[in-house]
Structure formats: C-alpha cells, structure tokens
Amino acid sequence: MSVHSTSPQFKDNAHAALHDVQLQRALSNVRVGFIEKRAKAAGKLPEFEALRDSARDIKDHVLAHLDLYLEAYIAKVEASGGIVHFARDAAEARAIVTDICREKGARTVTKGKSMISEEIGLNDHLAAAGIEPVETDLGEYIIQLRHETPSHIIAPAVHVNASQVEEDFRRAHTHLDAARDLSEPVNLLTEARGVLRERFLAADVGITGANFLVAETGTSIIVTNEGNGDLTQILPKTHVVLASIEKLVPTLEDASQLLRVLARSATGQELSVYTTFTTGPRRPEDPDGPESYHVVLIDNGRSSMLGTEFEEMLRCIRCGACMNHCPVYHAVGGHAYGWVYPGPMGAVLTPSLIGVDKGGHLPNASTFCGRCESVCPVRIPLPKLMRHWREREFERHLSPATVRSGIAAWAFFARRPALYRLATRVSMNLLAFAGRRKGGTKGRFAWLPFAGGWTEHRDFPAPQGGTFQERFARERAGRSGETGATAPASSRAA
Ligand code: SF4
C-alpha cells in the first residue's frame, strides 16, 4: 500500500477532517459507543485487570522465544498437511500469494478482513495479476467499492454513513432492480449478503488473516461478527492464511485468555460472534473445508523491532481500543494518518514499519493523555513509545524548525531555574488575564502566536491556581506538614 504519510500531509488531512461535517458526525459513534461498551464489559468481569496482566505476560513470553514458537508452529502445520511460507517483506508476501493463486488457476479470490493484507497492499497486486479480490467483511466490502482504505482497524468503514453506502451499492450492483428500496440499513445488509453469497460460491481461493496462531497445535484463529471469515476459508478449494509473525501464542489455553480480553476491549462483547479455529486442510472424515491450506508468515520489519525499545508494540492484538479512546483519533479519524494503522497504535507501529523519515511525525499526533495505555488489553505503554519516536525524530533533525526552536527556547529557560520560574509566572498571569475575556468565534486565545493549530478549532481553560512549580512547592510543603503532624502519633504507637 502506498504511503501518504508526511508531516504536511497529516496536517492537511487533519485540517480537512476537522471541517468534514459528515465525518465528524460519523466519529461521534466512536467517541461514545465503543467506549461505553468496553467499560461495561470490563466492569462485568472482576478478573479483567488480572487478565490484562496475563495477556501482556503471554505476549512478552512469545516475543522472548519467538524463534522456538515459530519452529514449533511450522512443524505442527506441516504435520497437519498444511504448507508454510515465509515472507521477509511485503513484496515477497504478495509474490507468494499471487503464485499460489496462479498455481490454482484462480480468477476470483474472496478475502476475510486482514490488516496485514492492507499492509502489504495485496488487493492492487492481485488485480494487476488478473485475479479479482473480493472483500467479504461488510465494512471492507464497502470501502473496496469506494476505492478507499480502512479508517479503523476493526470498523473499516466507520467514516461512511448509510446513504453513502446506498449510493455505492446502486453504483456497483447495476444488475439489481433500480427501483429497489435501500432506505433501511437492513435492506443494505440483505443486499450485501445476497451479492457476497454469489462471490463466496464462485471463489477459487479464500484468504483470511489470523488473530492468533497456536504453536502447540498449528491452528489459526479468526474472530468475526459476520461469519464471512468462515465462508471465505471453508468454501474455496484453497485457503491462504496471512499472518505477521508476532501473532503466535504458545497454547490453546493462552489463546483463550487473549480472546477474553480481545472482544471486550474491541467491541464490548464477551466474545465475538464467530471464533473459528482452523488446523490444516480438510481431512477425509471432515464434512467440509479446503483441499489445500497455506500459511504465509510475514515479517515485514517485525524482527528488527525485537530487542529494541519498540518490542512492546509487538504485543498488539489489534483490538482498536486505543484509537476508540484517543482524542486525536476522535477529532480527525483514521484516514488522516495516511497509512494502514491509525490512532496511537499506528503512531508507534507506522514509523517502526515504514521508517521514522516517513512516519516519524505521527507520534506527535498525541496529547499524551494516557487513555490509550489505560485501556490497552496487553498494556502497551503507547505514550512512552511515542516519546521514543519523538526523540528519534528530533535526533535525526526530522522535526520541523518551529518545533526545534521551541524546544531550544524551552531548554534555554530550563537551564536557568530562576528565569524559568519568572517566565512561567509572567506567561501564566498573562494567559489568566486573557482568559477572563469572552472568546469570539475563534476562542479566547486565538491571538496567541504559534498556537493556531490548537486555537483555530478549540478553546482551552484559562490557567488558574499558580504555576506548576508553585503548586508543587505548596503541595510538598503541605505533605511535609502532614508528616510532621503525624510523627508524634507514630512515636506514641511505638
Ligand atoms: S495497541 Fe493495545 S489498545 Fe491499541 S490496538 Fe493494539 S492491543 Fe488494542
């Protein structure tokens, strides 16, 4: 997939997104729905926080022994009659899949939702080779018709509304009655189901991703809410699983622990509607299933993250909770990020996969509020990792001149504490004074130099209660006062 991710592009995209009324309406569903559902599901499970610890530990253990688990997994897949391929990068992965399709004489390929397939840009490659890819997840199908990329990793068409889908279906499904009623979402669903059913039956190869790969059994696991993944992998004669190498888990027991946090974090469900375990091709006694089963294990930059400060990012189980809780994602949506992975996880993963020179600006798209880390089911310290990328961007002189001179100015004051205290007090008093004014259409602080990126779209509270240093000093004095008061009581107890 091509990269549309540079700092000026991000700003342009974000600017356009903030003025897109339809998009802003669509994003309001993310701002409320996902968050409430996750909170409810987590609240109903007393051991949810313990499960998050356990999920983190499972993924850390796998990453520490990835070579061993890869070997064990490959051996099990082969023992069950499957074939494992290894792709070092996106080009190799695309070539392997295309070769499998050509070998099978495939003209149509159905696909389950797979972010790694987006990452390697598979659809365009297949189409160029004369093989028609058909996305079967409803959201993916809609964005395929619109020639768009996903704007969310679990809800790829979250930016699209029902009347846009109606337009897309009328444009694409010209074989259907032009007078049909598509005014209700249920009619859109019924139409998509009917059209896709034909495609499932006609497909020569089915391609799915994998949420987990189980080393102990050689099993691939997918979770869906539509059952499209099952039809994709069962009906065609050939099933191809695309998975990045960090999807491994040691045992079925480990997979079930991760499944317990995945759906709750993603959609607030206890489990997704379909959780499907697949091991190898159809056996003689099986009622259905593919005749051949291929797994393409894709590295594409993951192994170079191992052993670095970014290794923790490989724990990600692609639940989407971090973007569902991110105020920046809420404001600009997924397309602003310019590549496959949006939100906080994308802000860390994208520079890791495409380079800090192309994606290093994305970690700046964060307020560091910490909500992403607080909901991540595998406890990835996303703000810390974004900070590492910001450091790298700065060290390599990739950050804009305004940022560099701002940091240089800050460093000048920070090295002179008395001057720093004076400067912050004066600035704070000025802002507090300005904050008493009534804001115009652009807010009370629109006059501030260099702050247009913030003040053009939102106001902020006027500072109050003293500078940080003053408040810190007061609190510290208060604490030592408390300690002094309690000391005699402790002495008495002794
Ligand atoms: S970083 Fe954490 S919260 Fe975000 S998608 Fe990955 S697992 Fe989910």
mmCIF file of N, CA and C in Angstrom, residues 15 17 25 30 59 82-83 94 135 141 148 175 200 205 207 227 231 239 254 274 298 322 385 410 475 479:
data_model
loop_
_atom_site.group_PDB
_atom_site.id
_atom_site.type_symbol
_atom_site.label_atom_id
_atom_site.label_comp_id
_atom_site.label_asym_id
_atom_site.label_seq_id
_atom_site.Cartn_x
_atom_site.Cartn_y
_atom_site.Cartn_z
ATOM 1 N N HIS A 15 -6.751 18.821 8.858
ATOM 2 C CA HIS A 15 -7.495 20.053 8.633
ATOM 3 C C HIS A 15 -8.786 19.738 7.881
ATOM 4 N N ALA A 17 -10.309 16.887 7.700
ATOM 5 C CA ALA A 17 -11.190 16.051 8.525
ATOM 6 C C ALA A 17 -11.971 16.900 9.529
ATOM 7 N N ARG A 25 -19.730 13.700 12.215
ATOM 8 C CA ARG A 25 -20.932 13.017 12.721
ATOM 9 C C ARG A 25 -20.636 11.522 12.894
ATOM 10 N N VAL A 30 -17.779 6.669 17.461
ATOM 11 C CA VAL A 30 -16.572 6.140 18.100
ATOM 12 C C VAL A 30 -16.413 6.780 19.473
ATOM 13 N N LYS A 59 2.198 -12.506 25.753
ATOM 14 C CA LYS A 59 2.802 -11.942 24.538
ATOM 15 C C LYS A 59 4.305 -11.688 24.760
ATOM 16 N N GLY A 82 -0.620 -28.881 6.068
ATOM 17 C CA GLY A 82 -0.555 -27.521 5.537
ATOM 18 C C GLY A 82 0.839 -27.179 5.021
ATOM 19 N N ILE A 83 0.941 -26.060 4.329
ATOM 20 C CA ILE A 83 2.229 -25.602 3.794
ATOM 21 C C ILE A 83 2.503 -24.206 4.362
ATOM 22 N N ARG A 94 3.402 -10.691 -1.213
ATOM 23 C CA ARG A 94 2.498 -10.534 -2.374
ATOM 24 C C ARG A 94 2.814 -11.588 -3.439
ATOM 25 N N GLU A 135 -13.528 -8.413 -1.121
ATOM 26 C CA GLU A 135 -13.592 -8.305 0.341
ATOM 27 C C GLU A 135 -14.972 -8.773 0.797
ATOM 28 N N TYR A 141 -15.922 -4.527 2.369
ATOM 29 C CA TYR A 141 -16.578 -4.554 1.055
ATOM 30 C C TYR A 141 -16.986 -3.135 0.642
ATOM 31 N N GLU A 148 -11.354 3.008 -1.168
ATOM 32 C CA GLU A 148 -10.749 3.672 -0.016
ATOM 33 C C GLU A 148 -9.981 2.657 0.817
ATOM 34 N N HIS A 175 -26.819 -4.859 -11.711
ATOM 35 C CA HIS A 175 -27.647 -5.980 -12.174
ATOM 36 C C HIS A 175 -28.944 -6.082 -11.362
ATOM 37 N N PHE A 200 -18.834 -15.836 -2.744
ATOM 38 C CA PHE A 200 -18.265 -16.930 -1.936
ATOM 39 C C PHE A 200 -18.264 -18.228 -2.748
ATOM 40 N N VAL A 205 -9.992 -19.260 -4.402
ATOM 41 C CA VAL A 205 -9.094 -19.224 -3.240
ATOM 42 C C VAL A 205 -9.722 -18.305 -2.196
ATOM 43 N N ILE A 207 -8.786 -16.067 1.236
ATOM 44 C CA ILE A 207 -7.653 -15.527 2.015
ATOM 45 C C ILE A 207 -8.191 -14.903 3.303
ATOM 46 N N GLY A 227 -19.418 -13.947 10.206
ATOM 47 C CA GLY A 227 -19.310 -15.305 9.674
ATOM 48 C C GLY A 227 -18.680 -15.338 8.295
ATOM 49 N N LEU A 231 -16.973 -18.588 5.752
ATOM 50 C CA LEU A 231 -17.320 -18.903 4.365
ATOM 51 C C LEU A 231 -16.102 -18.701 3.456
ATOM 52 N N HIS A 239 -7.250 -22.448 0.936
ATOM 53 C CA HIS A 239 -7.308 -21.420 1.974
ATOM 54 C C HIS A 239 -5.893 -20.912 2.238
ATOM 55 N N ASP A 254 -3.536 -20.268 26.191
ATOM 56 C CA ASP A 254 -3.100 -18.873 26.078
ATOM 57 C C ASP A 254 -4.010 -18.104 25.117
ATOM 58 N N TYR A 274 -18.379 -15.078 15.989
ATOM 59 C CA TYR A 274 -17.719 -16.293 15.478
ATOM 60 C C TYR A 274 -16.250 -16.277 15.899
ATOM 61 N N ILE A 298 4.582 -13.481 7.777
ATOM 62 C CA ILE A 298 5.165 -12.241 7.236
ATOM 63 C C ILE A 298 5.948 -11.511 8.317
ATOM 64 N N CYS A 322 -7.292 1.539 21.692
ATOM 65 C CA CYS A 322 -6.507 2.775 21.857
ATOM 66 C C CYS A 322 -7.064 3.892 20.977
ATOM 67 N N LEU A 385 6.313 4.882 24.139
ATOM 68 C CA LEU A 385 6.885 4.512 22.835
ATOM 69 C C LEU A 385 6.813 5.683 21.852
ATOM 70 N N TRP A 410 12.838 26.424 25.148
ATOM 71 C CA TRP A 410 12.483 25.820 26.429
ATOM 72 C C TRP A 410 13.748 25.405 27.181
ATOM 73 N N GLU A 475 2.251 21.885 47.554
ATOM 74 C CA GLU A 475 1.815 20.531 47.930
ATOM 75 C C GLU A 475 2.888 19.822 48.728
ATOM 76 N N ARG A 479 2.577 18.340 52.373
ATOM 77 C CA ARG A 479 2.844 16.945 52.721
ATOM 78 C C ARG A 479 3.804 16.848 53.903
#
